[in-house]
CSV table of C-alpha atoms in Angstrom, one decimal:
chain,number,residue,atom,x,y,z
A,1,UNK,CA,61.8,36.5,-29.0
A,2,UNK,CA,63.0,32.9,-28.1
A,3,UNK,CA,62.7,33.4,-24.6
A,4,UNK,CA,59.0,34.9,-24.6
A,5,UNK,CA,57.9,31.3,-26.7
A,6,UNK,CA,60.1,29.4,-23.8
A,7,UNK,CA,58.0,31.2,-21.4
A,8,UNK,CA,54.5,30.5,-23.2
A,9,UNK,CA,55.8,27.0,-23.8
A,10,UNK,CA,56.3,26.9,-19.8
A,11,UNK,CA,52.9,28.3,-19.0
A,12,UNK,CA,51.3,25.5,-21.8
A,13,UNK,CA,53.2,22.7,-20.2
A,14,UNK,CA,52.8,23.8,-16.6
A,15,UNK,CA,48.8,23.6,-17.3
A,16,UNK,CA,48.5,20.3,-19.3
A,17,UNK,CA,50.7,19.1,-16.2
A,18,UNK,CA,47.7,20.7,-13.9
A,19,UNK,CA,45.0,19.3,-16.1
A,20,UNK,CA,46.4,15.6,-15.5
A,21,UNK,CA,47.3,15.9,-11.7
A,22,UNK,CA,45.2,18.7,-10.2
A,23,UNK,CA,43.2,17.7,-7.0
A,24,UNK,CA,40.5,18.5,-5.2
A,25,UNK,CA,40.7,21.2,-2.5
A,26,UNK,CA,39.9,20.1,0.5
A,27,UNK,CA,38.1,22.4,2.6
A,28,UNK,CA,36.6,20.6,5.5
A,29,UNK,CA,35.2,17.5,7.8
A,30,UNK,CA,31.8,17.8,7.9
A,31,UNK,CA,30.0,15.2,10.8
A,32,UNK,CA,26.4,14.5,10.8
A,33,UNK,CA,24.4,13.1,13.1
A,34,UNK,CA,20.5,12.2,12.7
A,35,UNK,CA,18.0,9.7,14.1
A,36,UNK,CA,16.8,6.9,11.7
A,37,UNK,CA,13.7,4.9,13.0
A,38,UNK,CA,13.2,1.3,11.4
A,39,UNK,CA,9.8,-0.1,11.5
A,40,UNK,CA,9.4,-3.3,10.5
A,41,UNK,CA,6.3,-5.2,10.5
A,42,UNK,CA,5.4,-8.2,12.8
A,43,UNK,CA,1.7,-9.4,12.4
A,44,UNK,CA,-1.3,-7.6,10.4
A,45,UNK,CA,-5.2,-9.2,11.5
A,46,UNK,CA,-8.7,-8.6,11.3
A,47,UNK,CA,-10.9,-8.7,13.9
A,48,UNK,CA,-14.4,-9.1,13.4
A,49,UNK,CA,-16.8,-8.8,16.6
A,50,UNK,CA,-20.3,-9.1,16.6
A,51,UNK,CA,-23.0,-9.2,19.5
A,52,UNK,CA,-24.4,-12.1,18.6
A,53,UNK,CA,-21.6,-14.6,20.0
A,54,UNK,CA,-21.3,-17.7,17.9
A,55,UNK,CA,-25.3,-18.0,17.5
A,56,UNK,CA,-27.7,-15.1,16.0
A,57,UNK,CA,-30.8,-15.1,17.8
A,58,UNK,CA,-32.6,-12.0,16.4
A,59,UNK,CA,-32.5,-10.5,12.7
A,60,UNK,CA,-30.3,-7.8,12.7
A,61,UNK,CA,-26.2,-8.6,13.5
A,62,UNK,CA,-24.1,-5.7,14.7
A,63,UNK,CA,-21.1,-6.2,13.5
A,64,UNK,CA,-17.3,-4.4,14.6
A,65,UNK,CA,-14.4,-4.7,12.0
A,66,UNK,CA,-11.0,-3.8,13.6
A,67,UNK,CA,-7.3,-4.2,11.9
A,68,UNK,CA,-4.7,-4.5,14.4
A,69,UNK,CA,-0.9,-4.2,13.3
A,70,UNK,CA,2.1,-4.7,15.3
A,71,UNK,CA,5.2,-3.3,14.6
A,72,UNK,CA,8.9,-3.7,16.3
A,73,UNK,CA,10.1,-0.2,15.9
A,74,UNK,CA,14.5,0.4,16.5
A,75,UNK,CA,15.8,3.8,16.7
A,76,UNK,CA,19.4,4.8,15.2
A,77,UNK,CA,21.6,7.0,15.8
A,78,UNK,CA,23.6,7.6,12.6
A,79,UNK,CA,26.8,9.4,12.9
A,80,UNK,CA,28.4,10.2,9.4
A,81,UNK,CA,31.5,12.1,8.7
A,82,UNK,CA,31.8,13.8,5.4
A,83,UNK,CA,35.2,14.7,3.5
A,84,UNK,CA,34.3,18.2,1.7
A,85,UNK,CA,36.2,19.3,-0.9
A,86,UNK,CA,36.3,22.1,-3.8
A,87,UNK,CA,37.1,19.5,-7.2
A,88,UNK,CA,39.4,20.6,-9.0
A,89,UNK,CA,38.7,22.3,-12.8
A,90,UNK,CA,41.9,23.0,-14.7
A,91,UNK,CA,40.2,26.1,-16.7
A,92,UNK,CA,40.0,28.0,-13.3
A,93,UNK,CA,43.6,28.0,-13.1
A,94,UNK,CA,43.8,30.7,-16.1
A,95,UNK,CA,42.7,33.1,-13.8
A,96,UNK,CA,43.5,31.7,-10.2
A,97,UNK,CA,47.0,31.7,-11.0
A,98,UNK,CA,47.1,35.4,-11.8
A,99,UNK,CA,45.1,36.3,-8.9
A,100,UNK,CA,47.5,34.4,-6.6
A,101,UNK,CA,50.8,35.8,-7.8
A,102,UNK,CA,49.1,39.4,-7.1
A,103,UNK,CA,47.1,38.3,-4.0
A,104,UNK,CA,50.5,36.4,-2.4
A,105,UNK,CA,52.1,40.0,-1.5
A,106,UNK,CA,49.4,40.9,0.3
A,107,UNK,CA,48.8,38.2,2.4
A,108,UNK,CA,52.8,38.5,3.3
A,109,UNK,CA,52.4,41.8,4.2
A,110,UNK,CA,48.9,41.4,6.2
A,111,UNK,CA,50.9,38.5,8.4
A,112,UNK,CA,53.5,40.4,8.9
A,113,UNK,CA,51.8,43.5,10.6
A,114,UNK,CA,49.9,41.2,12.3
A,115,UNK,CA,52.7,40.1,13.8
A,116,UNK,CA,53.9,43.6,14.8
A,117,UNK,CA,50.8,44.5,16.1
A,118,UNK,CA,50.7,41.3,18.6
A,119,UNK,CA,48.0,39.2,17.0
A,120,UNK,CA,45.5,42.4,16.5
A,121,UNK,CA,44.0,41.0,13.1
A,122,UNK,CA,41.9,38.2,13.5
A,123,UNK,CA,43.2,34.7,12.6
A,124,UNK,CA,40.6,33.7,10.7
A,125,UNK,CA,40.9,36.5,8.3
A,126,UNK,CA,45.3,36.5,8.3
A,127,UNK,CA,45.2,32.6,7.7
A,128,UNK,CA,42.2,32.4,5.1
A,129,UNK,CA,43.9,35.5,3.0
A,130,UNK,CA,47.3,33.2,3.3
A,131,UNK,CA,45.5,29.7,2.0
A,132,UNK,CA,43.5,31.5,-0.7
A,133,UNK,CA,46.8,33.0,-2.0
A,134,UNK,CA,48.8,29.8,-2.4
A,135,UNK,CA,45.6,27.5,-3.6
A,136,UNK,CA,46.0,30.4,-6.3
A,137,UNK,CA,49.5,29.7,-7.2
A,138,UNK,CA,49.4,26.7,-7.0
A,139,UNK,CA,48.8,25.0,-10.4
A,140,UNK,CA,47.2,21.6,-9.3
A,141,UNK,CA,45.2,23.2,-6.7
A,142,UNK,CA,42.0,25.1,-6.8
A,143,UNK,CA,40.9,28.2,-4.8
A,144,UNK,CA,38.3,27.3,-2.2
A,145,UNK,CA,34.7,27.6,-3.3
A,146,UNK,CA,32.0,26.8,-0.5
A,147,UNK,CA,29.7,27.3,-3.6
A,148,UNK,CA,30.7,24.6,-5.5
A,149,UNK,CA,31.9,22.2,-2.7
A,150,UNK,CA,31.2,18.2,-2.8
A,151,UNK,CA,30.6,15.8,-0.5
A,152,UNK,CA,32.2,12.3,-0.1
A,153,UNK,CA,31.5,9.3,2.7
A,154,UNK,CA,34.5,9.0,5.1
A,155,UNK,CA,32.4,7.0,7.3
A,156,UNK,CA,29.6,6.1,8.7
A,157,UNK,CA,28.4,4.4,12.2
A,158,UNK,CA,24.8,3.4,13.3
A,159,UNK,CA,24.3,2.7,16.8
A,160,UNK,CA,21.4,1.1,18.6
A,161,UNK,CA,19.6,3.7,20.6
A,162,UNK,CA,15.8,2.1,21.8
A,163,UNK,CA,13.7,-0.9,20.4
A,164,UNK,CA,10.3,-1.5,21.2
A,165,UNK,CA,6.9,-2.9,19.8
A,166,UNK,CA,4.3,-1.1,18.9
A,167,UNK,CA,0.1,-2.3,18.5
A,168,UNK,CA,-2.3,-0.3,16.5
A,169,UNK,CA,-5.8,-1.2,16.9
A,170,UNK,CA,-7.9,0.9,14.6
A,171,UNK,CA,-11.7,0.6,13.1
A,172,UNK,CA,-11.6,-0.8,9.3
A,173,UNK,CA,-13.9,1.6,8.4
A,174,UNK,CA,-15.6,2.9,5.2
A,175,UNK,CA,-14.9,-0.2,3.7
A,176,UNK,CA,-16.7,-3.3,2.3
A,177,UNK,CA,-17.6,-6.4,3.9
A,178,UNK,CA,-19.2,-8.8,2.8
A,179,UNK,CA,-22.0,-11.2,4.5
A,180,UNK,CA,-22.0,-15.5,2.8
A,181,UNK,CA,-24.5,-17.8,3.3
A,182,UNK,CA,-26.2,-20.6,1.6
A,183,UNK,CA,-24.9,-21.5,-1.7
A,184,UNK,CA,-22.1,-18.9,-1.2
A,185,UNK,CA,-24.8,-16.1,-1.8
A,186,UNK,CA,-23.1,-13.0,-1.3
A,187,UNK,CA,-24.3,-9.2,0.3
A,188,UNK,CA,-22.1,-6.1,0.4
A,189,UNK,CA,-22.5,-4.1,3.3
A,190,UNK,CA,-20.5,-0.9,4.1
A,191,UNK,CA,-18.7,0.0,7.5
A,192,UNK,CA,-19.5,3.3,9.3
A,193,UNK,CA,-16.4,5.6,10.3
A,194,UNK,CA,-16.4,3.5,13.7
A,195,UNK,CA,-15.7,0.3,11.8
A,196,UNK,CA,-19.3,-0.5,12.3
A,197,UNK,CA,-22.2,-2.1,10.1
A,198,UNK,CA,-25.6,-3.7,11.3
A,199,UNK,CA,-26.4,-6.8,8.7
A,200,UNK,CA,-30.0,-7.2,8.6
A,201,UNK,CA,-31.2,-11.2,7.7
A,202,UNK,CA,-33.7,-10.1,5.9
A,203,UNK,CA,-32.1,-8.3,3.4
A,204,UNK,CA,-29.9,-11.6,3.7
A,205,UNK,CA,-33.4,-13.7,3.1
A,206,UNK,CA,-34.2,-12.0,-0.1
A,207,UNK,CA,-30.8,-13.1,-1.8
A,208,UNK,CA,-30.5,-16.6,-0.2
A,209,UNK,CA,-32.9,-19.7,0.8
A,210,UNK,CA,-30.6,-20.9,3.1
A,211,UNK,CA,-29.0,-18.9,5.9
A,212,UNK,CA,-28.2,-22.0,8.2
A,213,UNK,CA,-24.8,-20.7,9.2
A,214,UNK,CA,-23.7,-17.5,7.9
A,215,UNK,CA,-19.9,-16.0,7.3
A,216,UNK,CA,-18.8,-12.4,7.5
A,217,UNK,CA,-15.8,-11.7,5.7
A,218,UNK,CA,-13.6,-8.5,5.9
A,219,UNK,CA,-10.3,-7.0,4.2
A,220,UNK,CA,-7.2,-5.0,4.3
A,221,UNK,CA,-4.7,-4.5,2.3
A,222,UNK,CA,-3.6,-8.3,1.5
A,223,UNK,CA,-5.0,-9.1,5.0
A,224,UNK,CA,-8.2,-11.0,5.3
A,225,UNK,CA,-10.8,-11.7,8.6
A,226,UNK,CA,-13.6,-14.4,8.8
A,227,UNK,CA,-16.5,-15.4,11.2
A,228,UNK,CA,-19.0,-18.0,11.2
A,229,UNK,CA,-22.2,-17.6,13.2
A,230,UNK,CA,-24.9,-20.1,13.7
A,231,UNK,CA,-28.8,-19.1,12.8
A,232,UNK,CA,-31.1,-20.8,15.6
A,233,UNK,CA,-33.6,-22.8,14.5
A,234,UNK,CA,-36.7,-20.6,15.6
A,235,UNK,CA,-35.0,-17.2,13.5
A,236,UNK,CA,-34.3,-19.7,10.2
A,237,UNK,CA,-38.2,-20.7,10.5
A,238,UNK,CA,-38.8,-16.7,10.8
A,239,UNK,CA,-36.6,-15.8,8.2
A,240,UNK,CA,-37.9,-18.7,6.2
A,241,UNK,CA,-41.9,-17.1,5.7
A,242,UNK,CA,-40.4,-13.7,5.8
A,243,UNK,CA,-38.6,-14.2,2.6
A,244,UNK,CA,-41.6,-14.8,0.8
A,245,UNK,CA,-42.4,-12.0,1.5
A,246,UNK,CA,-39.0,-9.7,1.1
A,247,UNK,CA,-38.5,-11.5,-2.0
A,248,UNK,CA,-41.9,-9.4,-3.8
A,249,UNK,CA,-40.2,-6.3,-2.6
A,250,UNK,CA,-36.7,-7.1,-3.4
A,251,UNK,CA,-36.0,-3.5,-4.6
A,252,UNK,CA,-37.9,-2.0,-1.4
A,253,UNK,CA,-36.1,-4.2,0.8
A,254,UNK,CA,-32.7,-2.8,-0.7
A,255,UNK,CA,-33.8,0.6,-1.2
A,256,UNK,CA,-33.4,0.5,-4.9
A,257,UNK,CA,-37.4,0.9,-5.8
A,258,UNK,CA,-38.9,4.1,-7.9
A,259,UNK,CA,-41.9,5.3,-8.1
A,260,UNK,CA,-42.6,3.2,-11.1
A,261,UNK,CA,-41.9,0.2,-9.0
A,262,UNK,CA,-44.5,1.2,-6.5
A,263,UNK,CA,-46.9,1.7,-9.2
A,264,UNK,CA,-47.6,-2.0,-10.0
A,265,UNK,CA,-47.8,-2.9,-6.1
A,266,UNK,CA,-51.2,-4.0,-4.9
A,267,UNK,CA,-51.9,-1.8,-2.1
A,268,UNK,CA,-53.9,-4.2,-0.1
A,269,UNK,CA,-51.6,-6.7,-0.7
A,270,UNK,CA,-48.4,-4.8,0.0
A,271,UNK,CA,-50.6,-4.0,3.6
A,272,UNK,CA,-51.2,-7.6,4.8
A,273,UNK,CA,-47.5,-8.3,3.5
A,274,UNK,CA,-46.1,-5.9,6.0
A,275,UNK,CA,-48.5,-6.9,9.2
A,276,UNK,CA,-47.4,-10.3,8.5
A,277,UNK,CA,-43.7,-9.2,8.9
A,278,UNK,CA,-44.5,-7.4,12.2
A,279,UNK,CA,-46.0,-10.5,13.7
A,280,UNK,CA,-43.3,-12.7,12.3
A,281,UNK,CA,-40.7,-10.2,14.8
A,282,UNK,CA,-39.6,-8.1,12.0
A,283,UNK,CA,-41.2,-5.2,13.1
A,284,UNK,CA,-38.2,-2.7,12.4
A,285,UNK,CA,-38.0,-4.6,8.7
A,286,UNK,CA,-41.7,-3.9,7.9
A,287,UNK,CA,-41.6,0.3,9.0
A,288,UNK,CA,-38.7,0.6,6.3
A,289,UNK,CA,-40.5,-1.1,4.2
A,290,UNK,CA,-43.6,1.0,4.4
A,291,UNK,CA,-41.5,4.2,5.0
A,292,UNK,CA,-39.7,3.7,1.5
A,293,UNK,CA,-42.7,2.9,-0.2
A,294,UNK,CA,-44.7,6.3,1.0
A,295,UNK,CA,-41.7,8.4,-0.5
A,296,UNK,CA,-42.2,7.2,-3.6
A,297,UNK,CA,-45.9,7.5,-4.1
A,298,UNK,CA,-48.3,10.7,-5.0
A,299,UNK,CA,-50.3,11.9,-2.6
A,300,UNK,CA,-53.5,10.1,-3.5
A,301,UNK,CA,-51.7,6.9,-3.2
A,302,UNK,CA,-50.2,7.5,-0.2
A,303,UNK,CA,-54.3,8.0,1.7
A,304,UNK,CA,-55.2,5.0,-0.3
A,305,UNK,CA,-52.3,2.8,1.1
A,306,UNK,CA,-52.8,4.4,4.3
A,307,UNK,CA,-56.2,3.5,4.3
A,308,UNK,CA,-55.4,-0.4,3.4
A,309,UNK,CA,-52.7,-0.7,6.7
A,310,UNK,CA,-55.5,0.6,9.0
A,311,UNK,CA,-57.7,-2.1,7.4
A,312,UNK,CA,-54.8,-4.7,8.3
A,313,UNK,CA,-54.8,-3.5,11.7
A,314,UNK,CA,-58.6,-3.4,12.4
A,315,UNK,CA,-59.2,-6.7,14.8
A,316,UNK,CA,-61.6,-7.9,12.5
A,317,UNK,CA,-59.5,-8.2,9.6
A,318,UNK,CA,-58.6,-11.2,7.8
A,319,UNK,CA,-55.8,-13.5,8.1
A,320,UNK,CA,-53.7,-14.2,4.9
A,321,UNK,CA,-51.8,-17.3,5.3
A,322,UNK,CA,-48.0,-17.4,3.9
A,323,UNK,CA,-48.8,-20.2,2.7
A,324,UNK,CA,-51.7,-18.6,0.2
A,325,UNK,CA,-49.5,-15.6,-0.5
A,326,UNK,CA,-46.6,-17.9,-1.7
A,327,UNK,CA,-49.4,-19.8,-3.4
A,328,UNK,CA,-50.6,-16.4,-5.1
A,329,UNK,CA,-47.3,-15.8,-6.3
A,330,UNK,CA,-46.9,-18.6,-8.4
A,331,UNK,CA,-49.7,-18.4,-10.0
């Protein structure tokens, strides 16, 4: 009776003895190699092109927004060696233990009539049979698990395998810009998919009384592009008698009218207003104009403006000042 409580106190001690100094199995060195490309960042601008040079001669601007990054760009080559292990969990050894005493005789035996039969039995199978056996026996030592494995840094070299720079010139496109002049009086304009936008002056005109010098301004990301352009003399005196005109048709001239807009327009005024426009150079200006305005008029409206532009076109008809129209206005 004593000795069977000697023997359980044995098996208790030898496994609080495991519990405290059992270690990991290890099962492997793993080595990885992979590529790692750095990019790191060098310069971020805007360009802003338009073909106009540094002074605008006619009304419309076309404008081409591009963002240009450059980039130094270093490939790696990142060797790392791994330690793989099985950790160790002392409850395991409750049943690996058992399993290795019975598996232990086996192993023997299988190395054995390997032996007789010249190395017949693979290797691979006689020595993994013989490592599993004793991991089993042995108390501070798991049995190899590729299912519950872990991974540790041995360590770890980078080596320098190509550097370069890299430009990327791309279109800024679907985004805002925006067009300054006078008094810092602002228009949004929005770029195409090529990075492209046409600023017309006489939208420009019906929000500002001064479009000396004009600025474009353009963004990305924390990144901001600016150009100044000079208005010549002649196009500011243009620009000048066609805002008092654009200015009575501010929600025409920004495609913002309805029909209930076009309702209170005097016809034969509206007629003479856009003949004066095409004589002025803003021929392009004054067809939009008119175009907007027949969408959003009835049918009878529509003859009856008609009617008043062939009357502003006949060579007998007469000539309206600016001067009187602005006159008009304000009274």
């Amino acid at each position: 009776m004593m000795s069977i409580k000697k023997c359980l106190l044995a098996v208790v001690v030898v496994n609080l003895c495991a519990y405290s100094f059992g270690c990991a199995n290890h099962v492997k060195v793993d080595t990885i190699v992979e590529a790692n490309v750095v990019r790191t960042k060098l310069s971020h601008t805007i360009d802003i092109e338009t073909n106009t040079g540094s002074l605008v001669t006619s009304p419309v601007i076309n404008a081409s927004v591009q963002e240009n990054k450059a980039f130094k760009v270093a490939t790696y080559e990142l060797k790392t060696d791994y330690d793989v292990v099985t950790p160790y969990q002392g409850a395991r050894e409750l049943y690996e233990f058992p399993v290795g005493v019975a598996a232990l005789p086996v192993a023997v035996v299988v190395n054995m009539t390997d032996f007789l039969l010249f190395g017949l039995v693979p290797n691979k199978f006689t020595d993994s049979l013989l490592d599993w056996s004793f991991a089993g026996v042995n108390p501070f030592l798991n049995i190899e698990s590729e299912e519950r494995t872990e991974r540790t840094v041995l360590k770890s070299d980078k080596k320098l395998l190509d550097e370069k720079e890299e430009h990327i010139k791309k279109p800024l496109f679907n985004q805002e810009i925006i067009v300054v002049a006078g008094d810092d009086d602002r228009m949004k304009i929005t770029l195409d998919q090529n990075g492209k936008a046409e600023i017309s002056l006489i939208k420009l005109s019906s929000v500002s009384n001064n479009i000396d010098r004009i600025k474009i301004l353009a963004q990305a990301e924390d990144v901001f592009g600016e150009k100044e352009i000079d208005v010549s003399r002649q196009l500011r005196n243009q620009l000048e008698q066609a805002s008092v005109i654009t200015k009575k048709y501010t929600t025409l001239v920004f495609n913002e009218a309805n029909p209930q807009d076009v309702e209170k327009v005097d016809l034969t005024v509206l007629s003479r207003d856009l003949m004066s426009l095409s004589k002025l150079g803003f021929e392009a200006d004054s067809l939009r104009i008119e175009k907007k305005a027949m969408s959003l008029m009835s049918e009878t409206k529509k003859k009856t403006f008609k009617a008043e532009i062939d009357k502003a076109l006949a060579p007998d008809a007469p000539a309206v000042t600016l001067t009187t129209e602005k006159t008009a206005d304000s009274n």
